[in-house]
Amino acid sequence: MGKTAVVVGGGIGGLAAAIGLRRIGWEVTVVERAPTLEDAGAGISLAANGLRALDELGVGEAVRDASRGQYSGGTRTPEGARLVRMDGAVLEKAVGTPIMGIPRSTLHRLLCEALPTEALLIGSEASLVGQIAPGTVRVRCGDKVLDADLVVAADGIGSKVRGLLFPAHPGPVYSGSTVLRAITEQAVELRTDFELTWGRGAEFGHIAFRDGRAEWHAVLNLPAGTRFPDPLAELRRRFQDWHDPIRALLDATRPAAVLHHDVREIRTPLPSYTVGRIALLGDAAHAMTPNLGQGACQALEDAITLAAALATEPTVEAALARYDAERRPRSQAVARAARHAGRMGGQLAHPLAVTLRNTAMRLTPSRAAARMILRHHAWVPPQLH
């Protein structure tokens, strides 16, 4: 009889884990509490490490076909002055691909299509997860009970499974920033594929998609829970003096399309990503701020590393120990780097500090800036076949 696994959570990380486990011969059930399996996010940037993981899962080509390479852009001031220029061709030469921009819903759909429908248990919440024997973990979903050799908890930043495993851990905390984002209703004429603009305690950015539409985001230093009666009107007011094409991006957006979430992170590192035969993955293990665009990529790295360990180690316990040893140091280091990038980026608010940062960025050689990016992008996945 083959090995069985239950994946709790049907987001990008959970689906990737399920695909990886199936590729090494495991029988997998994905449990998702939402009534429909879809991703409500806006856009996503996939770096080389995430794309390589998708290649190993067998969906990399389809994802690339649906994505747009981010070749031009960089970071600007609100007046439009260039701080850092991004050259996707240089990145492509160094790691084999530029950053690729894709709607989250498209990536999510492509991962769903790589799984059989019978592997998906939708509209069912995992209310109880626990190890009932040395080699068996039980998941209760309403009236249904699933016993498996392994449970993968990919249930997001508010992970209930993490809370069960580490009841004394403080969990996610507010980063100090809130983010509004959306995908434009129609194509927008853009001069660059990807851009960030840093003001004082505020950031605005965009990612261009293959069909001409774009995802934009606005990050603001505000108290947690701040919401606006008319988000688009508020953003037009706050960014009215910032450079083009910010106004055009806002004007091309339906009010109902705007998403607003406080940015939370796991600031206190977990002592382990595994307990018994339960493994934490993605945001459940290492939710990070979005400043490096590595959240989904790190979840994809988790999925491949876990599957590879299970395929090669003699026992599940040995595989989980290897997974923790390989993933915890790297993902937590990336989370720290993302936090630092946010504090030195759009979160920076003091006028003198902003001036000093901008000067330093203009003086930083392009090769040095590229090395900082490559440090996170150059990861190579283990092979599953």
mmCIF file of C-alpha atoms in Angstrom:
data_model
loop_
_atom_site.group_PDB
_atom_site.id
_atom_site.type_symbol
_atom_site.label_atom_id
_atom_site.label_comp_id
_atom_site.label_asym_id
_atom_site.label_seq_id
_atom_site.Cartn_x
_atom_site.Cartn_y
_atom_site.Cartn_z
ATOM 1 C CA MET A 1 0.000 0.000 0.000
ATOM 2 C CA GLY A 2 1.344 3.439 -0.959
ATOM 3 C CA LYS A 3 1.981 6.347 1.327
ATOM 4 C CA THR A 4 -0.838 8.817 1.965
ATOM 5 C CA ALA A 5 -0.811 12.505 2.825
ATOM 6 C CA VAL A 6 -3.375 15.145 3.688
ATOM 7 C CA VAL A 7 -2.566 18.718 2.699
ATOM 8 C CA VAL A 8 -4.492 21.288 4.739
ATOM 9 C CA GLY A 9 -4.951 24.384 2.586
ATOM 10 C CA GLY A 10 -5.517 24.776 -1.141
ATOM 11 C CA GLY A 11 -3.442 27.872 -1.844
ATOM 12 C CA ILE A 12 -0.321 28.033 -3.997
ATOM 13 C CA GLY A 13 1.898 26.301 -1.434
ATOM 14 C CA GLY A 14 -0.615 23.572 -0.613
ATOM 15 C CA LEU A 15 -1.320 22.738 -4.240
ATOM 16 C CA ALA A 16 2.396 22.696 -5.049
ATOM 17 C CA ALA A 17 3.020 20.315 -2.137
ATOM 18 C CA ALA A 18 0.246 18.031 -3.352
ATOM 19 C CA ILE A 19 1.654 17.955 -6.889
ATOM 20 C CA GLY A 20 5.135 17.220 -5.577
ATOM 21 C CA LEU A 21 3.933 14.385 -3.353
ATOM 22 C CA ARG A 22 1.940 12.835 -6.191
ATOM 23 C CA ARG A 23 5.013 12.986 -8.440
ATOM 24 C CA ILE A 24 6.899 10.779 -5.976
ATOM 25 C CA GLY A 25 4.042 8.285 -5.787
ATOM 26 C CA TRP A 26 2.058 9.404 -2.762
ATOM 27 C CA GLU A 27 -1.729 9.450 -2.587
ATOM 28 C CA VAL A 28 -2.776 12.974 -1.618
ATOM 29 C CA THR A 29 -5.962 14.699 -0.455
ATOM 30 C CA VAL A 30 -6.080 18.518 -0.356
ATOM 31 C CA VAL A 31 -8.532 19.879 2.212
ATOM 32 C CA GLU A 32 -9.690 23.445 1.588
ATOM 33 C CA ARG A 33 -12.310 25.186 3.711
ATOM 34 C CA ALA A 34 -13.383 27.695 1.025
ATOM 35 C CA PRO A 35 -16.458 26.627 -0.994
ATOM 36 C CA THR A 36 -14.611 27.222 -4.275
ATOM 37 C CA LEU A 37 -10.945 26.613 -4.964
ATOM 38 C CA GLU A 38 -9.643 29.944 -6.182
ATOM 39 C CA ASP A 39 -7.051 32.530 -5.225
ATOM 40 C CA ALA A 40 -8.356 35.975 -4.367
ATOM 41 C CA GLY A 41 -5.025 37.766 -4.636
ATOM 42 C CA ALA A 42 -4.034 40.212 -7.338
ATOM 43 C CA GLY A 43 -0.671 39.691 -9.048
ATOM 44 C CA ILE A 44 2.536 37.896 -8.289
ATOM 45 C CA SER A 45 6.179 38.094 -9.331
ATOM 46 C CA LEU A 46 7.948 34.776 -9.805
ATOM 47 C CA ALA A 47 11.721 34.787 -9.544
ATOM 48 C CA ALA A 48 14.078 32.116 -10.875
ATOM 49 C CA ASN A 49 13.903 30.015 -7.699
ATOM 50 C CA GLY A 50 10.118 29.801 -7.847
ATOM 51 C CA LEU A 51 10.121 29.096 -11.577
ATOM 52 C CA ARG A 52 12.661 26.307 -11.161
ATOM 53 C CA ALA A 53 10.436 24.750 -8.510
ATOM 54 C CA LEU A 54 7.472 24.955 -10.893
ATOM 55 C CA ASP A 55 9.574 23.282 -13.594
ATOM 56 C CA GLU A 56 10.242 20.390 -11.215
ATOM 57 C CA LEU A 57 6.491 20.132 -10.598
ATOM 58 C CA GLY A 58 5.877 19.886 -14.349
ATOM 59 C CA VAL A 59 3.964 23.157 -14.699
ATOM 60 C CA GLY A 60 6.803 25.611 -15.378
ATOM 61 C CA GLU A 61 6.241 25.828 -19.127
ATOM 62 C CA ALA A 62 2.522 26.538 -18.731
ATOM 63 C CA VAL A 63 3.262 29.218 -16.139
ATOM 64 C CA ARG A 64 5.852 30.893 -18.366
ATOM 65 C CA ASP A 65 3.402 30.875 -21.286
ATOM 66 C CA ALA A 66 0.882 32.755 -19.125
ATOM 67 C CA SER A 67 3.421 35.213 -17.689
ATOM 68 C CA ARG A 68 5.199 38.350 -18.838
ATOM 69 C CA GLY A 69 8.909 38.826 -18.371
ATOM 70 C CA GLN A 70 9.810 41.850 -16.265
ATOM 71 C CA TYR A 71 12.644 43.322 -18.344
ATOM 72 C CA SER A 72 12.347 47.062 -17.713
ATOM 73 C CA GLY A 73 11.697 49.256 -14.711
ATOM 74 C CA GLY A 74 13.234 49.810 -11.310
ATOM 75 C CA THR A 75 12.733 52.116 -8.359
ATOM 76 C CA ARG A 76 11.834 55.828 -8.487
ATOM 77 C CA THR A 77 11.061 58.777 -6.261
ATOM 78 C CA PRO A 78 7.523 60.256 -6.271
ATOM 79 C CA GLU A 79 8.783 62.943 -8.689
ATOM 80 C CA GLY A 80 9.862 60.214 -11.109
ATOM 81 C CA ALA A 81 13.636 60.422 -10.558
ATOM 82 C CA ARG A 82 15.383 57.090 -11.026
ATOM 83 C CA LEU A 83 16.956 55.469 -7.949
ATOM 84 C CA VAL A 84 17.722 52.008 -9.327
ATOM 85 C CA ARG A 85 17.322 50.658 -12.836
ATOM 86 C CA MET A 86 16.176 47.067 -13.293
ATOM 87 C CA ASP A 87 17.572 45.189 -16.300
ATOM 88 C CA GLY A 88 15.759 41.911 -16.763
ATOM 89 C CA ALA A 89 18.158 40.850 -19.507
ATOM 90 C CA VAL A 90 21.071 40.935 -17.045
ATOM 91 C CA LEU A 91 19.070 38.868 -14.572
ATOM 92 C CA GLU A 92 18.104 36.434 -17.309
ATOM 93 C CA LYS A 93 21.751 35.993 -18.286
ATOM 94 C CA ALA A 94 22.731 35.346 -14.664
ATOM 95 C CA VAL A 95 19.979 32.923 -13.582
ATOM 96 C CA GLY A 96 18.283 31.880 -16.824
ATOM 97 C CA THR A 97 15.100 33.928 -16.548
ATOM 98 C CA PRO A 98 13.838 37.398 -15.757
ATOM 99 C CA ILE A 99 11.257 37.849 -13.030
ATOM 100 C CA MET A 100 7.874 36.819 -14.474
ATOM 101 C CA GLY A 101 4.605 38.610 -13.700
ATOM 102 C CA ILE A 102 1.354 36.625 -13.581
ATOM 103 C CA PRO A 103 -2.085 37.033 -11.989
ATOM 104 C CA ARG A 104 -2.277 34.923 -8.844
ATOM 105 C CA SER A 105 -5.556 33.427 -10.044
ATOM 106 C CA THR A 106 -3.864 32.170 -13.225
ATOM 107 C CA LEU A 107 -1.010 30.532 -11.319
ATOM 108 C CA HIS A 108 -3.515 29.000 -8.916
ATOM 109 C CA ARG A 109 -5.606 27.627 -11.799
ATOM 110 C CA LEU A 110 -2.585 26.046 -13.479
ATOM 111 C CA LEU A 111 -1.636 24.306 -10.241
ATOM 112 C CA CYS A 112 -5.230 23.078 -9.785
ATOM 113 C CA GLU A 113 -5.244 21.653 -13.308
ATOM 114 C CA ALA A 114 -2.179 19.557 -12.447
ATOM 115 C CA LEU A 115 -4.200 17.659 -9.819
ATOM 116 C CA PRO A 116 -7.103 15.246 -10.336
ATOM 117 C CA THR A 117 -10.433 16.533 -9.059
ATOM 118 C CA GLU A 118 -10.791 13.540 -6.746
ATOM 119 C CA ALA A 119 -7.714 14.747 -4.835
ATOM 120 C CA LEU A 120 -9.490 17.976 -3.833
ATOM 121 C CA LEU A 121 -11.841 18.132 -0.858
ATOM 122 C CA ILE A 122 -13.386 21.577 -1.192
ATOM 123 C CA GLY A 123 -15.629 23.399 1.270
ATOM 124 C CA SER A 124 -14.450 21.287 4.178
ATOM 125 C CA GLU A 125 -12.514 22.699 7.127
ATOM 126 C CA ALA A 126 -9.963 20.652 9.002
ATOM 127 C CA SER A 127 -11.246 21.042 12.562
ATOM 128 C CA LEU A 128 -8.871 18.604 14.244
ATOM 129 C CA VAL A 129 -5.358 17.539 13.326
ATOM 130 C CA GLY A 130 -3.340 15.227 15.528
ATOM 131 C CA GLN A 131 -1.058 12.208 15.608
ATOM 132 C CA ILE A 132 -2.984 9.156 16.866
ATOM 133 C CA ALA A 133 -0.161 6.614 16.483
ATOM 134 C CA PRO A 134 3.590 6.722 15.726
ATOM 135 C CA GLY A 135 2.943 6.414 11.988
ATOM 136 C CA THR A 136 -0.549 7.863 11.628
ATOM 137 C CA VAL A 137 -1.916 11.393 11.634
ATOM 138 C CA ARG A 138 -5.659 12.037 11.729
ATOM 139 C CA VAL A 139 -7.495 14.962 10.163
ATOM 140 C CA ARG A 140 -11.162 15.481 10.958
ATOM 141 C CA CYS A 141 -13.205 17.456 8.416
ATOM 142 C CA GLY A 142 -16.797 17.702 9.561
ATOM 143 C CA ASP A 143 -18.149 14.143 9.518
ATOM 144 C CA LYS A 144 -15.189 12.869 7.515
ATOM 145 C CA VAL A 145 -12.074 11.410 9.127
ATOM 146 C CA LEU A 146 -8.853 11.109 7.137
ATOM 147 C CA ASP A 147 -5.959 9.024 8.445
ATOM 148 C CA ALA A 148 -2.628 9.478 6.697
ATOM 149 C CA ASP A 149 1.106 8.904 6.951
ATOM 150 C CA LEU A 150 1.738 12.656 6.762
ATOM 151 C CA VAL A 151 -0.095 15.961 7.152
ATOM 152 C CA VAL A 152 1.187 19.078 5.406
ATOM 153 C CA ALA A 153 -0.190 22.245 7.012
ATOM 154 C CA ALA A 154 -0.330 24.889 4.288
ATOM 155 C CA ASP A 155 -3.216 26.770 5.864
ATOM 156 C CA GLY A 156 -1.794 30.255 5.555
ATOM 157 C CA ILE A 157 -0.625 33.016 7.834
ATOM 158 C CA GLY A 158 -3.429 32.404 10.343
ATOM 159 C CA SER A 159 -2.664 28.667 10.438
ATOM 160 C CA LYS A 160 -4.790 26.797 12.966
ATOM 161 C CA VAL A 161 -2.468 23.821 12.718
ATOM 162 C CA ARG A 162 0.519 25.988 13.692
ATOM 163 C CA GLY A 163 -1.463 27.179 16.699
ATOM 164 C CA LEU A 164 -2.101 23.577 17.756
ATOM 165 C CA LEU A 165 1.539 22.586 17.353
ATOM 166 C CA PHE A 166 3.030 25.698 18.965
ATOM 167 C CA PRO A 167 0.409 27.123 21.350
ATOM 168 C CA ALA A 168 2.959 29.397 23.078
ATOM 169 C CA HIS A 169 4.151 31.002 19.829
ATOM 170 C CA PRO A 170 2.903 34.610 19.416
ATOM 171 C CA GLY A 171 1.834 33.995 15.815
ATOM 172 C CA PRO A 172 1.715 36.655 13.099
ATOM 173 C CA VAL A 173 2.096 40.328 13.984
ATOM 174 C CA TYR A 174 1.322 43.551 12.152
ATOM 175 C CA SER A 175 4.266 44.859 10.138
ATOM 176 C CA GLY A 176 3.233 48.513 10.405
ATOM 177 C CA SER A 177 1.999 48.704 6.798
ATOM 178 C CA THR A 178 -1.314 48.130 5.094
ATOM 179 C CA VAL A 179 -1.608 47.325 1.382
ATOM 180 C CA LEU A 180 -4.271 48.105 -1.206
ATOM 181 C CA ARG A 181 -3.959 46.364 -4.550
ATOM 182 C CA ALA A 182 -5.893 45.413 -7.653
ATOM 183 C CA ILE A 183 -5.648 44.310 -11.266
ATOM 184 C CA THR A 184 -6.774 46.885 -13.809
ATOM 185 C CA GLU A 185 -9.984 46.251 -15.702
ATOM 186 C CA GLN A 186 -8.365 46.892 -19.080
ATOM 187 C CA ALA A 187 -4.940 47.210 -20.640
ATOM 188 C CA VAL A 188 -2.855 50.201 -19.568
ATOM 189 C CA GLU A 189 -0.104 51.819 -21.603
ATOM 190 C CA LEU A 190 3.056 51.396 -19.547
ATOM 191 C CA ARG A 191 6.650 52.335 -20.297
ATOM 192 C CA THR A 192 8.038 49.734 -17.894
ATOM 193 C CA ASP A 193 7.207 46.156 -16.933
ATOM 194 C CA PHE A 194 7.839 46.543 -13.222
ATOM 195 C CA GLU A 195 8.230 49.583 -11.036
ATOM 196 C CA LEU A 196 8.383 50.641 -7.407
ATOM 197 C CA THR A 197 8.107 54.211 -6.181
ATOM 198 C CA TRP A 198 9.187 55.042 -2.655
ATOM 199 C CA GLY A 199 7.896 58.095 -0.849
ATOM 200 C CA ARG A 200 7.849 58.899 2.862
ATOM 201 C CA GLY A 201 6.040 56.043 4.552
ATOM 202 C CA ALA A 202 4.389 55.026 1.295
ATOM 203 C CA GLU A 203 5.082 52.865 -1.747
ATOM 204 C CA PHE A 204 3.351 52.444 -5.081
ATOM 205 C CA GLY A 205 4.239 49.777 -7.600
ATOM 206 C CA HIS A 206 3.014 47.899 -10.643
ATOM 207 C CA ILE A 207 3.570 44.617 -12.479
ATOM 208 C CA ALA A 208 2.609 44.356 -16.161
ATOM 209 C CA PHE A 209 0.857 41.208 -17.393
ATOM 210 C CA ARG A 210 0.916 39.433 -20.732
ATOM 211 C CA ASP A 211 -2.552 40.675 -21.759
ATOM 212 C CA GLY A 212 -1.677 44.350 -21.190
ATOM 213 C CA ARG A 213 -3.416 44.664 -17.870
ATOM 214 C CA ALA A 214 -1.388 45.369 -14.759
ATOM 215 C CA GLU A 215 -1.414 44.726 -11.059
ATOM 216 C CA TRP A 216 -0.751 47.738 -8.855
ATOM 217 C CA HIS A 217 -0.236 47.996 -5.139
ATOM 218 C CA ALA A 218 -0.111 50.866 -2.666
ATOM 219 C CA VAL A 219 1.564 50.302 0.706
ATOM 220 C CA LEU A 220 0.931 52.823 3.484
ATOM 221 C CA ASN A 221 2.233 53.243 7.043
ATOM 222 C CA LEU A 222 -1.031 53.270 8.976
ATOM 223 C CA PRO A 223 -2.476 51.799 12.169
ATOM 224 C CA ALA A 224 -3.730 48.242 11.808
ATOM 225 C CA GLY A 225 -7.374 48.031 10.832
ATOM 226 C CA THR A 226 -7.469 51.353 8.938
ATOM 227 C CA ARG A 227 -10.020 51.221 6.114
ATOM 228 C CA PHE A 228 -11.416 53.806 3.688
ATOM 229 C CA PRO A 229 -15.028 54.356 2.543
ATOM 230 C CA ASP A 230 -13.760 54.933 -1.017
ATOM 231 C CA PRO A 231 -10.300 53.353 -1.417
ATOM 232 C CA LEU A 232 -9.681 54.608 -4.961
ATOM 233 C CA ALA A 233 -10.606 58.176 -4.041
ATOM 234 C CA GLU A 234 -8.274 58.003 -1.047
ATOM 235 C CA LEU A 235 -5.410 56.710 -3.178
ATOM 236 C CA ARG A 236 -5.972 59.388 -5.828
ATOM 237 C CA ARG A 237 -5.708 61.944 -3.068
ATOM 238 C CA ARG A 238 -2.591 60.467 -1.492
ATOM 239 C CA PHE A 239 -0.759 59.934 -4.776
ATOM 240 C CA GLN A 240 -2.073 62.925 -6.744
ATOM 241 C CA ASP A 241 1.385 64.506 -7.066
ATOM 242 C CA TRP A 242 3.261 61.276 -7.843
ATOM 243 C CA HIS A 243 4.535 60.538 -11.335
ATOM 244 C CA ASP A 244 2.744 58.769 -14.191
ATOM 245 C CA PRO A 245 1.322 56.165 -14.703
ATOM 246 C CA ILE A 246 -0.031 55.965 -11.160
ATOM 247 C CA ARG A 247 -3.173 57.962 -11.934
ATOM 248 C CA ALA A 248 -3.790 55.928 -15.102
ATOM 249 C CA LEU A 249 -3.520 52.659 -13.173
ATOM 250 C CA LEU A 250 -6.028 53.835 -10.570
ATOM 251 C CA ASP A 251 -8.394 55.148 -13.241
ATOM 252 C CA ALA A 252 -8.320 51.762 -15.023
ATOM 253 C CA THR A 253 -9.482 49.931 -11.887
ATOM 254 C CA ARG A 254 -12.996 49.016 -10.806
ATOM 255 C CA PRO A 255 -13.697 50.049 -7.189
ATOM 256 C CA ALA A 256 -14.925 46.538 -6.367
ATOM 257 C CA ALA A 257 -11.622 45.058 -7.525
ATOM 258 C CA VAL A 258 -9.556 46.769 -4.820
ATOM 259 C CA LEU A 259 -8.290 44.460 -2.091
ATOM 260 C CA HIS A 260 -7.154 45.871 1.249
ATOM 261 C CA HIS A 261 -5.164 43.851 3.779
ATOM 262 C CA ASP A 262 -2.894 44.657 6.673
ATOM 263 C CA VAL A 263 0.575 43.214 6.092
ATOM 264 C CA ARG A 264 1.351 40.667 8.788
ATOM 265 C CA GLU A 265 4.400 38.485 9.264
ATOM 266 C CA ILE A 266 5.780 35.789 11.537
ATOM 267 C CA ARG A 267 8.410 37.901 13.256
ATOM 268 C CA THR A 268 9.308 35.372 15.953
ATOM 269 C CA PRO A 269 10.892 32.430 14.097
ATOM 270 C CA LEU A 270 9.388 29.019 14.713
ATOM 271 C CA PRO A 271 11.712 26.556 16.478
ATOM 272 C CA SER A 272 10.809 23.838 13.981
ATOM 273 C CA TYR A 273 8.708 23.373 10.848
ATOM 274 C CA THR A 274 7.771 19.820 11.849
ATOM 275 C CA VAL A 275 6.197 18.080 14.819
ATOM 276 C CA GLY A 276 5.859 14.319 14.589
ATOM 277 C CA ARG A 277 4.466 13.606 11.139
ATOM 278 C CA ILE A 278 3.050 17.087 10.618
ATOM 279 C CA ALA A 279 4.957 19.596 8.469
ATOM 280 C CA LEU A 280 4.294 23.322 8.193
ATOM 281 C CA LEU A 281 4.721 24.880 4.756
ATOM 282 C CA GLY A 282 4.551 28.350 3.197
ATOM 283 C CA ASP A 283 2.961 31.198 5.153
ATOM 284 C CA ALA A 284 1.975 28.795 7.926
ATOM 285 C CA ALA A 285 5.693 28.355 8.614
ATOM 286 C CA HIS A 286 7.330 31.630 7.597
ATOM 287 C CA ALA A 287 4.881 34.336 6.522
ATOM 288 C CA MET A 288 6.970 37.294 5.413
ATOM 289 C CA THR A 289 6.443 40.827 4.173
ATOM 290 C CA PRO A 290 6.160 41.134 0.382
ATOM 291 C CA ASN A 291 9.134 43.468 -0.062
ATOM 292 C CA LEU A 292 11.331 40.922 -1.861
ATOM 293 C CA GLY A 293 8.516 39.223 -3.779
ATOM 294 C CA GLN A 294 9.608 35.896 -2.278
ATOM 295 C CA GLY A 295 6.557 34.694 -0.343
ATOM 296 C CA ALA A 296 5.178 32.347 -2.994
ATOM 297 C CA CYS A 297 8.659 31.400 -4.204
ATOM 298 C CA GLN A 298 9.621 30.251 -0.705
ATOM 299 C CA ALA A 299 6.435 28.180 -0.468
ATOM 300 C CA LEU A 300 7.318 26.547 -3.795
ATOM 301 C CA GLU A 301 10.818 25.824 -2.501
ATOM 302 C CA ASP A 302 9.219 24.214 0.561
ATOM 303 C CA ALA A 303 7.057 21.964 -1.605
ATOM 304 C CA ILE A 304 9.932 20.661 -3.724
ATOM 305 C CA THR A 305 12.285 20.194 -0.769
ATOM 306 C CA LEU A 306 9.665 18.248 1.171
ATOM 307 C CA ALA A 307 8.839 15.941 -1.746
ATOM 308 C CA ALA A 308 12.520 15.324 -2.530
ATOM 309 C CA ALA A 309 13.290 14.454 1.095
ATOM 310 C CA LEU A 310 10.371 12.028 1.257
ATOM 311 C CA ALA A 311 11.481 10.420 -2.015
ATOM 312 C CA THR A 312 15.037 9.761 -0.868
ATOM 313 C CA GLU A 313 15.136 9.371 2.922
ATOM 314 C CA PRO A 314 14.503 5.917 4.446
ATOM 315 C CA THR A 315 11.727 7.070 6.795
ATOM 316 C CA VAL A 316 9.159 9.847 6.984
ATOM 317 C CA GLU A 317 10.759 11.039 10.205
ATOM 318 C CA ALA A 318 14.184 11.316 8.568
ATOM 319 C CA ALA A 319 12.656 13.153 5.610
ATOM 320 C CA LEU A 320 10.926 15.670 7.860
ATOM 321 C CA ALA A 321 14.111 16.260 9.821
ATOM 322 C CA ARG A 322 15.915 16.977 6.547
ATOM 323 C CA TYR A 323 13.096 19.247 5.367
ATOM 324 C CA ASP A 324 13.314 21.286 8.555
ATOM 325 C CA ALA A 325 17.113 21.458 8.446
ATOM 326 C CA GLU A 326 17.125 22.655 4.834
ATOM 327 C CA ARG A 327 14.148 24.992 4.783
ATOM 328 C CA ARG A 328 14.067 26.708 8.148
ATOM 329 C CA PRO A 329 17.415 28.562 7.946
ATOM 330 C CA ARG A 330 16.913 29.745 4.367
ATOM 331 C CA SER A 331 13.267 30.784 4.593
ATOM 332 C CA GLN A 332 13.788 32.587 7.890
ATOM 333 C CA ALA A 333 16.810 34.415 6.449
ATOM 334 C CA VAL A 334 14.712 35.517 3.464
ATOM 335 C CA ALA A 335 11.976 36.692 5.861
ATOM 336 C CA ARG A 336 14.514 38.809 7.772
ATOM 337 C CA ALA A 337 15.821 40.268 4.519
ATOM 338 C CA ALA A 338 12.283 41.108 3.390
ATOM 339 C CA ARG A 339 11.584 42.862 6.695
ATOM 340 C CA HIS A 340 14.786 44.891 6.363
ATOM 341 C CA ALA A 341 13.974 45.787 2.758
ATOM 342 C CA GLY A 342 10.589 47.110 3.841
ATOM 343 C CA ARG A 343 12.030 49.220 6.624
ATOM 344 C CA MET A 344 14.577 50.734 4.260
ATOM 345 C CA GLY A 345 12.062 51.085 1.428
ATOM 346 C CA GLY A 346 8.525 52.400 1.445
ATOM 347 C CA GLN A 347 8.226 52.238 5.237
ATOM 348 C CA LEU A 348 11.036 54.756 5.738
ATOM 349 C CA ALA A 349 9.411 58.068 6.675
ATOM 350 C CA HIS A 350 11.943 60.462 8.237
ATOM 351 C CA PRO A 351 12.949 63.062 5.592
ATOM 352 C CA LEU A 352 16.666 62.902 6.356
ATOM 353 C CA ALA A 353 16.680 59.103 6.367
ATOM 354 C CA VAL A 354 14.844 59.057 3.030
ATOM 355 C CA THR A 355 17.372 61.484 1.523
ATOM 356 C CA LEU A 356 20.315 59.414 2.761
ATOM 357 C CA ARG A 357 18.793 56.188 1.450
ATOM 358 C CA ASN A 358 18.081 57.690 -1.961
ATOM 359 C CA THR A 359 21.621 58.995 -2.235
ATOM 360 C CA ALA A 360 23.062 55.618 -1.273
ATOM 361 C CA MET A 361 20.878 53.844 -3.831
ATOM 362 C CA ARG A 362 21.953 56.173 -6.635
ATOM 363 C CA LEU A 363 25.603 55.548 -5.753
ATOM 364 C CA THR A 364 25.316 51.763 -5.472
ATOM 365 C CA PRO A 365 26.888 50.055 -8.517
ATOM 366 C CA SER A 366 24.397 48.069 -10.584
ATOM 367 C CA ARG A 367 26.470 44.908 -10.123
ATOM 368 C CA ALA A 368 26.203 45.197 -6.339
ATOM 369 C CA ALA A 369 22.432 45.629 -6.582
ATOM 370 C CA ALA A 370 22.236 42.584 -8.880
ATOM 371 C CA ARG A 371 24.216 40.469 -6.406
ATOM 372 C CA MET A 372 21.711 41.281 -3.670
ATOM 373 C CA ILE A 373 18.879 40.008 -5.886
ATOM 374 C CA LEU A 374 20.755 36.901 -7.026
ATOM 375 C CA ARG A 375 21.369 35.867 -3.430
ATOM 376 C CA HIS A 376 17.698 34.888 -3.212
ATOM 377 C CA HIS A 377 17.024 33.906 -6.833
ATOM 378 C CA ALA A 378 19.918 31.498 -7.424
ATOM 379 C CA TRP A 379 18.438 28.541 -5.492
ATOM 380 C CA VAL A 380 18.402 25.260 -7.445
ATOM 381 C CA PRO A 381 15.791 22.634 -6.509
ATOM 382 C CA PRO A 382 16.473 18.959 -5.878
ATOM 383 C CA GLN A 383 15.162 16.692 -8.626
ATOM 384 C CA LEU A 384 11.995 14.680 -8.122
ATOM 385 C CA HIS A 385 12.639 12.294 -11.026
#
